[in-house]
Short mmCIF file of C-alpha atoms in Angstrom, two decimals:
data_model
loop_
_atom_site.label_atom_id
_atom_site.label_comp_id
_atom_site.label_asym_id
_atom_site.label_seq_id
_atom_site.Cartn_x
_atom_site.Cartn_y
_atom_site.Cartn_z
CA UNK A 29 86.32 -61.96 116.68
CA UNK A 30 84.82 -63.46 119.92
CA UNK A 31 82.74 -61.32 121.70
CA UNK A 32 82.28 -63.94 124.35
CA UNK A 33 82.10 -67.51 125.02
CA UNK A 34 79.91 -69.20 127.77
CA UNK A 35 79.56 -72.70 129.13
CA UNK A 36 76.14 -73.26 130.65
CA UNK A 37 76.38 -76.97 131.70
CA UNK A 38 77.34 -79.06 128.66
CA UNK A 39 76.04 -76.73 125.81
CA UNK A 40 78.84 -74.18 124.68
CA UNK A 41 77.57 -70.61 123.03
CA UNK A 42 80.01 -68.47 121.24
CA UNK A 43 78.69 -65.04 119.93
CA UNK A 44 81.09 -64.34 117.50
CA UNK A 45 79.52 -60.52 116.39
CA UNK A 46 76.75 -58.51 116.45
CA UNK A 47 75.36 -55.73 113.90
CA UNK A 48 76.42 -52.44 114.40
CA UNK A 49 72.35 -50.96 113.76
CA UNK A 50 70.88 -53.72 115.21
CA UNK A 51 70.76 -56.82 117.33
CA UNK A 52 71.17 -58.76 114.93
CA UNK A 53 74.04 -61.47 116.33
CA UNK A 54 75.77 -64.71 114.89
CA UNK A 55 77.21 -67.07 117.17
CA UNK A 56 77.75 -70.84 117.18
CA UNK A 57 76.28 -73.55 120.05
CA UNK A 58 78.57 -76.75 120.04
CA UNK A 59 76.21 -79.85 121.51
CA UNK A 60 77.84 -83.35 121.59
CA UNK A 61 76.28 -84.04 117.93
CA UNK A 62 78.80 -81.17 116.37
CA UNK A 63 78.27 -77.03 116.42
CA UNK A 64 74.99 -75.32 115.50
CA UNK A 65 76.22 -71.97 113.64
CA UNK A 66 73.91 -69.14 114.40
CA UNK A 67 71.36 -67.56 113.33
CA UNK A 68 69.90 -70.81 112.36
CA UNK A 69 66.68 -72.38 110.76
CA UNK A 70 65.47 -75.38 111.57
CA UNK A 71 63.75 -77.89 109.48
CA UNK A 72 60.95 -79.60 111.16
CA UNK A 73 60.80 -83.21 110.99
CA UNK A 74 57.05 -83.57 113.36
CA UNK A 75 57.15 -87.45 113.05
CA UNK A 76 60.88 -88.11 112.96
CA UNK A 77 61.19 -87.16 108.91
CA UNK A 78 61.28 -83.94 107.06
CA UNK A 79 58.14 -84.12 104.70
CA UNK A 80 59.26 -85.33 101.18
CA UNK A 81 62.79 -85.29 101.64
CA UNK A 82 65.17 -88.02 102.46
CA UNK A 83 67.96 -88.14 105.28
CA UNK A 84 70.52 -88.23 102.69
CA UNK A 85 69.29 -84.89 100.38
CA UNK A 86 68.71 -83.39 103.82
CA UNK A 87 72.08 -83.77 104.60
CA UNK A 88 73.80 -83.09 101.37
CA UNK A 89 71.79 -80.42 99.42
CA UNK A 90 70.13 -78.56 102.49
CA UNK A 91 72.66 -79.60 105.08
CA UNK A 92 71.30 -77.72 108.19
CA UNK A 93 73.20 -78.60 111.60
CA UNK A 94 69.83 -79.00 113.36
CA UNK A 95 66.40 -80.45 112.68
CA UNK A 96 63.26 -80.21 115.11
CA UNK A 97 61.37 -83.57 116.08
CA UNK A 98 57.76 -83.22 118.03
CA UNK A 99 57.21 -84.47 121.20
CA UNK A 100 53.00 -84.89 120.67
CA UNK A 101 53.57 -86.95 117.50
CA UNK A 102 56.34 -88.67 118.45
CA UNK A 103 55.06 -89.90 121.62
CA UNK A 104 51.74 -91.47 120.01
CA UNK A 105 53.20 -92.54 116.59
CA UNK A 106 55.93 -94.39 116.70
CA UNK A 107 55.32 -94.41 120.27
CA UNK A 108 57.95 -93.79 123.16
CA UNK A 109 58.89 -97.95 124.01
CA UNK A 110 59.56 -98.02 120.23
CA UNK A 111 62.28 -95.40 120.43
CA UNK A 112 64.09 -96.54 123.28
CA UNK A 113 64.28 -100.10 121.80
CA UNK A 114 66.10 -98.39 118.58
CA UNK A 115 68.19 -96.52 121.15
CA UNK A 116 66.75 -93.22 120.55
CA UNK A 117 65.67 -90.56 117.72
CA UNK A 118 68.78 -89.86 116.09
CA UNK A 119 69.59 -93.71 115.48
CA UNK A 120 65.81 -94.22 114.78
CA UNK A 121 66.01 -92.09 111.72
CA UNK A 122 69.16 -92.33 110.94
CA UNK A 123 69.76 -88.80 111.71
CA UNK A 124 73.71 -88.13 113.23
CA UNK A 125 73.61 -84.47 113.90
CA UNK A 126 71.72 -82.02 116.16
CA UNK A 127 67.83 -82.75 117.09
CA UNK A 128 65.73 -79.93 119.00
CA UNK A 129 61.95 -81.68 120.30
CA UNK A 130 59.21 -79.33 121.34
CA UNK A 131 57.48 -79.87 124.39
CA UNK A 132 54.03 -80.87 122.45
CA UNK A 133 52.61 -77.45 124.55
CA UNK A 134 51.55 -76.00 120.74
CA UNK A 135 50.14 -79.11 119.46
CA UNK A 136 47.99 -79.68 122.42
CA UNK A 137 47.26 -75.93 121.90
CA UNK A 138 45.83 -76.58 118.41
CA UNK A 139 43.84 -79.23 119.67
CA UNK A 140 41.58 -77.40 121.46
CA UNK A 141 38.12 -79.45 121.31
CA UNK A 142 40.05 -82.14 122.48
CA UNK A 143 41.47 -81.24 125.84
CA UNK A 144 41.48 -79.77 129.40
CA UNK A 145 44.19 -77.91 130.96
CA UNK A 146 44.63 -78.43 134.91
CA UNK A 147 47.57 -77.63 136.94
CA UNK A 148 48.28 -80.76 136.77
CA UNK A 149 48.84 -81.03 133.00
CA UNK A 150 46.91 -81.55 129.71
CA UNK A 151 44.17 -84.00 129.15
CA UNK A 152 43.64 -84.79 125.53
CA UNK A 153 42.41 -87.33 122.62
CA UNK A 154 44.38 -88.43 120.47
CA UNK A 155 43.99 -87.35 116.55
CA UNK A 156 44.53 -90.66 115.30
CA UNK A 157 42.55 -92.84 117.28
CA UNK A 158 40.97 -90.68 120.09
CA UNK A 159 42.97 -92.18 123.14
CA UNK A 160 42.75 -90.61 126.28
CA UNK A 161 46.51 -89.31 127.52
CA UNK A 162 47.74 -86.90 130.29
CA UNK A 163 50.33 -84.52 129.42
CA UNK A 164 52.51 -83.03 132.49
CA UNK A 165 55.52 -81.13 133.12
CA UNK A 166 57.39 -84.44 134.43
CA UNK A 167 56.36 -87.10 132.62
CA UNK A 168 57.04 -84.81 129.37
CA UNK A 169 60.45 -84.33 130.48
CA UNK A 170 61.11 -88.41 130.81
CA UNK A 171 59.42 -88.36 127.04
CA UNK A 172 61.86 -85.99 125.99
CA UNK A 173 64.43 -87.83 127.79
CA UNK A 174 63.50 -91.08 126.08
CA UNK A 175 63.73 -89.23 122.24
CA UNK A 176 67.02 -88.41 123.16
CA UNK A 177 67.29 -84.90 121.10
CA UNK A 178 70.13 -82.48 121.94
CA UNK A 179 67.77 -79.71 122.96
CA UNK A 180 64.41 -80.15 124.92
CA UNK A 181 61.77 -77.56 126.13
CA UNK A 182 59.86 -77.13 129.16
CA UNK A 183 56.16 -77.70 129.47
CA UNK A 184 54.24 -74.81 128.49
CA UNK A 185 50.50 -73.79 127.86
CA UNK A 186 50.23 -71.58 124.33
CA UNK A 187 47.70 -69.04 124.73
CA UNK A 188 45.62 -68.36 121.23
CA UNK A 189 45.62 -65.07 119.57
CA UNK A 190 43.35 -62.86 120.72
CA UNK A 191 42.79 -63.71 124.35
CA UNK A 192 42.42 -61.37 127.63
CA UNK A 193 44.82 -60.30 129.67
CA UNK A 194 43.73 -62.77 132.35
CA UNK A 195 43.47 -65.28 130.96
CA UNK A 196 47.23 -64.65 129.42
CA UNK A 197 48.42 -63.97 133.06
CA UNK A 198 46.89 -66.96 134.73
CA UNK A 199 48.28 -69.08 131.71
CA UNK A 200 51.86 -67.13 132.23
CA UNK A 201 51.71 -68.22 136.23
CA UNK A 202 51.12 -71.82 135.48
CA UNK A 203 53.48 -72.11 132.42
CA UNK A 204 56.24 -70.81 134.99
CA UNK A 205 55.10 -73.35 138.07
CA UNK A 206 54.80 -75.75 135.19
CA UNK A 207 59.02 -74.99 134.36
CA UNK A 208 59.19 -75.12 138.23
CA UNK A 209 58.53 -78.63 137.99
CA UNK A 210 59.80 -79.51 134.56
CA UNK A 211 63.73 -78.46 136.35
CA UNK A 212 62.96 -80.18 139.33
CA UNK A 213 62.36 -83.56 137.38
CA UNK A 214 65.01 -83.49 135.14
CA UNK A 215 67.73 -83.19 137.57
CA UNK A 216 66.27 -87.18 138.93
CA UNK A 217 66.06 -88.30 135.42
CA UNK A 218 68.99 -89.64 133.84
CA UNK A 219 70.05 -89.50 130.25
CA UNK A 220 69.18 -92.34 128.40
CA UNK A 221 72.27 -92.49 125.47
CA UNK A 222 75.09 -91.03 126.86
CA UNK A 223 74.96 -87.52 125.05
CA UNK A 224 74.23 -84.26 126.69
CA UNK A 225 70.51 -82.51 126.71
CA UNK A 226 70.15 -79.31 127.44
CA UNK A 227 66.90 -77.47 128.13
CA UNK A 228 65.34 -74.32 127.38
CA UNK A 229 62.28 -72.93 129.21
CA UNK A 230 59.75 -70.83 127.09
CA UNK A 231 58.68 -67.31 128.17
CA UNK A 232 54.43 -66.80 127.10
CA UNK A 233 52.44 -63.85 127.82
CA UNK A 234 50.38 -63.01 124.93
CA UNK A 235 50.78 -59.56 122.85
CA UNK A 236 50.66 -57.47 126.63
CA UNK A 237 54.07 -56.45 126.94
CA UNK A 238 53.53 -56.25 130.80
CA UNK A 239 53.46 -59.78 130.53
CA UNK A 240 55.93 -60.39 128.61
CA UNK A 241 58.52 -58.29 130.86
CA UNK A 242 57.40 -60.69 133.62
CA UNK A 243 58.00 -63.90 132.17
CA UNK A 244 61.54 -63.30 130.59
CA UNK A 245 62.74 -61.90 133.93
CA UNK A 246 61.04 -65.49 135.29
CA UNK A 247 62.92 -67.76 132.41
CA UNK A 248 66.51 -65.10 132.51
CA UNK A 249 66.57 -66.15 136.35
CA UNK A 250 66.11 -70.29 135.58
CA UNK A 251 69.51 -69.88 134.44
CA UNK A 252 69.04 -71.92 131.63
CA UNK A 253 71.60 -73.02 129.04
CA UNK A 254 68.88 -71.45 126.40
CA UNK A 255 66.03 -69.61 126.26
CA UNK A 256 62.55 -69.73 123.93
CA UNK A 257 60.00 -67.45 123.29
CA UNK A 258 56.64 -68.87 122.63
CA UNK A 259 53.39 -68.15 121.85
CA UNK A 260 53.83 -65.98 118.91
CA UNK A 261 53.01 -66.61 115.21
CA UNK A 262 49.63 -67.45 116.16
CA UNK A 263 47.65 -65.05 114.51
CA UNK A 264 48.64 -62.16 115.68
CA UNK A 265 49.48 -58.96 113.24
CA UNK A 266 53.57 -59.05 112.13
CA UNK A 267 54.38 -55.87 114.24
CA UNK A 268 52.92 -56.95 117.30
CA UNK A 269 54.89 -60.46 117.28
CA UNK A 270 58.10 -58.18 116.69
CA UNK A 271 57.08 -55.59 119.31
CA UNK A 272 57.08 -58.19 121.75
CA UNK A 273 60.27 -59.82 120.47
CA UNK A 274 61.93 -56.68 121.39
CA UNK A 275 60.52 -56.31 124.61
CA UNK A 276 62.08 -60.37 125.09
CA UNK A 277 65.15 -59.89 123.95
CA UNK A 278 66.01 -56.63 125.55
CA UNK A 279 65.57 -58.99 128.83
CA UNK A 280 66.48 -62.37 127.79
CA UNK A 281 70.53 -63.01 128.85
CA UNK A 282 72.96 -62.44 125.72
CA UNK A 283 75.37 -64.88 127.02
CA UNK A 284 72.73 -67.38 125.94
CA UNK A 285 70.57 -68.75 122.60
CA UNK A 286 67.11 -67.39 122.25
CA UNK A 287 64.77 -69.43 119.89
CA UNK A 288 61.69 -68.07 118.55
CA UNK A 289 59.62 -70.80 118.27
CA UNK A 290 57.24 -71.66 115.28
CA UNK A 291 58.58 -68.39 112.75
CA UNK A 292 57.84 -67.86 110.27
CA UNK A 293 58.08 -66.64 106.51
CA UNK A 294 61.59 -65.25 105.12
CA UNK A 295 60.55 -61.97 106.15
CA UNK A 296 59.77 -62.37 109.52
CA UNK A 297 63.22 -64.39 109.76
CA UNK A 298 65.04 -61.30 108.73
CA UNK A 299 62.91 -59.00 111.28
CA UNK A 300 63.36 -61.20 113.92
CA UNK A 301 66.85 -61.45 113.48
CA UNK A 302 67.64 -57.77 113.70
CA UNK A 303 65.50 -57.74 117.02
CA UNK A 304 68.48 -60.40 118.60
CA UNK A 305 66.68 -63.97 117.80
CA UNK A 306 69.40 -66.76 116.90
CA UNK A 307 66.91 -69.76 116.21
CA UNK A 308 63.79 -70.01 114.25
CA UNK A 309 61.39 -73.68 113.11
CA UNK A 310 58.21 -73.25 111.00
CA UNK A 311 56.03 -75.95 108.87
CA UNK A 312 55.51 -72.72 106.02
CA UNK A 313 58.75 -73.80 104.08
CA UNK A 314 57.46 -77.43 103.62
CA UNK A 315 53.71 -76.64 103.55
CA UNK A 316 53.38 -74.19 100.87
CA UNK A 317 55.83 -76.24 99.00
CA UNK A 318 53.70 -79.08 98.44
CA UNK A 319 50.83 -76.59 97.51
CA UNK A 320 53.12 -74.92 94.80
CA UNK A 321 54.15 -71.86 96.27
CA UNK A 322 58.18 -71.44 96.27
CA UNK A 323 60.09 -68.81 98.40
CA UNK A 324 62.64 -66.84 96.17
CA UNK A 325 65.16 -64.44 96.92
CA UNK A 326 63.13 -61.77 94.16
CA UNK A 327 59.68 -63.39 95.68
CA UNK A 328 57.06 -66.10 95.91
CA UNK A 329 55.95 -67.84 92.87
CA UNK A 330 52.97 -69.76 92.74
CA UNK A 331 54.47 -72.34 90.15
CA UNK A 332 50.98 -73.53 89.36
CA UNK A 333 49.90 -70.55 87.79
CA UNK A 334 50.33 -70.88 83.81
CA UNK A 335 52.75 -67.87 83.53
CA UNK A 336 55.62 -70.29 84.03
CA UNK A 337 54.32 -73.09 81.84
CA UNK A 338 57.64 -72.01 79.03
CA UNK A 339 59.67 -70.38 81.54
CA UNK A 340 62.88 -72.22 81.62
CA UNK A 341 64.79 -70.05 83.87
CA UNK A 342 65.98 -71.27 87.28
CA UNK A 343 63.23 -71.04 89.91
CA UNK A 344 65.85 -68.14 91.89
CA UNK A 345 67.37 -66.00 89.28
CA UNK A 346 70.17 -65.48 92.23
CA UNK A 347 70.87 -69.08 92.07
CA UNK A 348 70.15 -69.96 96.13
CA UNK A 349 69.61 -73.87 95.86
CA UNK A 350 71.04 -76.75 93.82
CA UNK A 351 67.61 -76.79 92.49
CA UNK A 352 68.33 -73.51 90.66
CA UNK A 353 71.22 -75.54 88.95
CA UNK A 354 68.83 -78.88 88.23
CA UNK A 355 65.51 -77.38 87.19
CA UNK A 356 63.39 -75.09 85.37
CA UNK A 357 59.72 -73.16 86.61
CA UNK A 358 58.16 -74.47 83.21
CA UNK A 359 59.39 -78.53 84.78
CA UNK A 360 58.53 -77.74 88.00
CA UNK A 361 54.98 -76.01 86.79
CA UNK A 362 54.55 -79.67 84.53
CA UNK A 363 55.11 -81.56 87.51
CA UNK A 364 53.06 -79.80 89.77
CA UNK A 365 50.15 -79.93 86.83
CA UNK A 366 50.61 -83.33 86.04
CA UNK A 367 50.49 -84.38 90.03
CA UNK A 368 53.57 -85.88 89.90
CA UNK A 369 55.28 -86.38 93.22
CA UNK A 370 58.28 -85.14 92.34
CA UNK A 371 57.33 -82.15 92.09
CA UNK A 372 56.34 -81.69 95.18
CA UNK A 373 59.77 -83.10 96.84
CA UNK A 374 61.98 -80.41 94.08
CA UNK A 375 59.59 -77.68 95.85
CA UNK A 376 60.07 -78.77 99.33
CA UNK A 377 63.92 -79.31 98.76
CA UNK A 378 64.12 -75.95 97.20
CA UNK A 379 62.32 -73.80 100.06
CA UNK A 380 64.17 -75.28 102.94
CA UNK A 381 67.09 -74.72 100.86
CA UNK A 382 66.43 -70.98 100.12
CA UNK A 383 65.45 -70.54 103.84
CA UNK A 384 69.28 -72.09 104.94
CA UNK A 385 70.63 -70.04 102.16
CA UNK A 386 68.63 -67.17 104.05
CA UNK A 387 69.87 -67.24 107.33
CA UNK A 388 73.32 -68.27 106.21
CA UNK A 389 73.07 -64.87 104.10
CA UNK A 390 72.56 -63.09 107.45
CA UNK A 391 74.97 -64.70 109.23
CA UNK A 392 78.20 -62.95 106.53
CA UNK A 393 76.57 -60.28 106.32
CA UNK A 394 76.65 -59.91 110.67
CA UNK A 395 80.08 -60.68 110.79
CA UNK A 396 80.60 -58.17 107.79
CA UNK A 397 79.36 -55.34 109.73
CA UNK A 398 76.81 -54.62 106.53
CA UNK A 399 73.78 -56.83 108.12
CA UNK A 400 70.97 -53.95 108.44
CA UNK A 401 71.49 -52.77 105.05
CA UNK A 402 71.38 -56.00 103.33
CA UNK A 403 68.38 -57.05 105.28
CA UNK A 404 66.73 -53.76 104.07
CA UNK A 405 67.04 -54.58 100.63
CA UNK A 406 66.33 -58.53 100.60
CA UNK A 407 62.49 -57.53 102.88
CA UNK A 408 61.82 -55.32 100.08
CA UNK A 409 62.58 -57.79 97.27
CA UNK A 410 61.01 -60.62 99.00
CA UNK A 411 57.26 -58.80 99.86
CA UNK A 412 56.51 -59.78 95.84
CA UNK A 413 53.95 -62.24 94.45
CA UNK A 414 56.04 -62.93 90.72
#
């Protein structure tokens, strides 16, 4: 069943069904590098590849439609020139389906001995060889252009967790003259490849639900093919990133794709998705692989720990990734202790895998009808150490 189907410029959004005791929805986005079926996690490749794992096991054993590149990195390692000359990200890595870049708004965020925020942009040094650069709404927009990924964001400031409710609202003000700008650059800068871009403005505000009313009205009326919610998953307790979730989405058009940006464990994927998000990134699957800890359908497991040293059983008793089929926790729990690398790349190929297998779970279970049930059941098996 089709609920309805919207054309916002060239990006296409189907929502196919929506939970009947929640807002939890599954839809589809078709770009011009094939159709994103929702909801959706995203791998994230920061430096055009996903840590440890090669194009073609990305493709065939975790297979997501879309992978996130970063603007920050990207732009000071390869460097921009370098792209264009290869014609863009997705023939740079040798990539041929959908690519979402961030704006680089959270990494300057995190770097925050290292620059100054002006109305007119960012300031900041370099982390690799402490360069002076200037980040602004229109010259990230022709960076973005020059990557070439399917989906682009607007220029935004990231406020840290805790901060005032000033400085939140003065931050909010700029980040939406900041998307002012960002639109009215990228409708005089061309595409670079030939393939569509489409752009999604992110709304901030802190944990002060005043604010965030304010700034999803402001990004609902860009008319944007997509919308983002940022600033969350910084610190802040779980219930107060999904109180203000709520507060987004019950603004936040339904005719379009709303992307919580940088979330989060499997649990939080599941919460957010009953509260109406459709796209999720985070670094957690691919991080806390490579320092042993595996996400499982039953729990985490710390494979380091000696427990598993004769445990030959799949690392998911339900059988989630191929490396359920290929591997045991005692193999894994050798590699790990005998600092193999492989071990580290099974680990990483089995979390993004469980967290595809987890949102690809949701998705039959939305258009089942049964979605709020199941998702009661899997938060409660997943909040265990094994």
């Amino acid at each position: 069943m089709i609920i309805f189907a919207t054309i916002i410029d060239d990006l296409k959004f189907t929502l196919h069904h929506t939970d009947p005791q929640s807002r939890a929805r599954a839809g589809s986005m078709v770009t011009d590098h094939g159709t994103i079926e929702t909801p959706i996690f995203m791998p994230v490749g920061t430096a055009a590849s996903v840590k440890g794992v090669h194009q073609k096991e990305l493709r065939e054993e975790i297979d997501p439609d879309v992978i996130l590149g970063n603007t920050y990195h990207l732009f000071l390692r390869p460097k921009i020139d370098i792209l264009k000359r290869a014609g863009g990200l997705h023939k740079f890595m040798g990539w041929d389906r959908n690519i979402l870049t961030d704006s680089g708004g959270y990494q300057v965020y995190s770097l925050s001995a290292n620059r100054k925020i002006k109305e007119e942009g960012v300031k900041f040094k370099s982390h690799i060889d402490g360069s002076l650069h200037l980040f602004t709404p229109e010259n990230v927009m022709e960076i973005q252009r020059t990557i070439g990924a399917d989906i682009i964001m607007a220029f935004d400031e990231c406020t840290p967790y805790p901060c005032d409710h000033q400085y939140a609202k003065r931050s909010m003000h700029m980040t939406h003259r900041w998307l002012d700008r960002c639109i009215a650059h990228l409708e005089k800068t061309p595409l670079e490849y030939g393939h569509a871009q489409s752009f999604f403005p992110i709304v901030q505000g802190s944990t002060y639900t005043d604010l965030r009313k304010q700034s999803a009205e402001y990004i609902a009326n860009a008319g944007a093919e997509g919308n983002a919610i940022g600033g969350l998953s910084v610190g802040e307790p779980a219930e107060e990133m999904y109180a203000m979730t709520e507060v987004v989405c019950g603004i936040l058009p339904e005719d379009r794709p709303r992307y919580l940006m940088g979330v989060g464990t499997p649990i939080n994927i599941l919460e957010n998705i009953a509260l109406g998000i459709d796209m999720f990134d985070c670094v957690m699957p691919t991080r806390n692989a490579r320092n042993g800890m595996l996400f499982t359908a039953q729990g985490t497991i710390n494979i380091k720990n000696k427990k598993w040293e004769d445990d030959f059983s799949p690392i998911d008793a339900m059988g989630t990734t191929f490396v359920d089929r290929e591997y045991s926790k005692a193999y894994l729990r050798h590699l790990f202790a005998a600092n193999e690398y492989l071990g580290k790349q099974i680990a990483t190929i089995h979390n993004l895998g469980f967290y595809l297998w987890l949102v690809r779970e949701a998705r039959k279970h939305i258009l089942a009808g049964d979605f709020y049930d199941w998702k009661t059941i899997m938060v409660k098996q997943m909040d265990k150490r094994l």
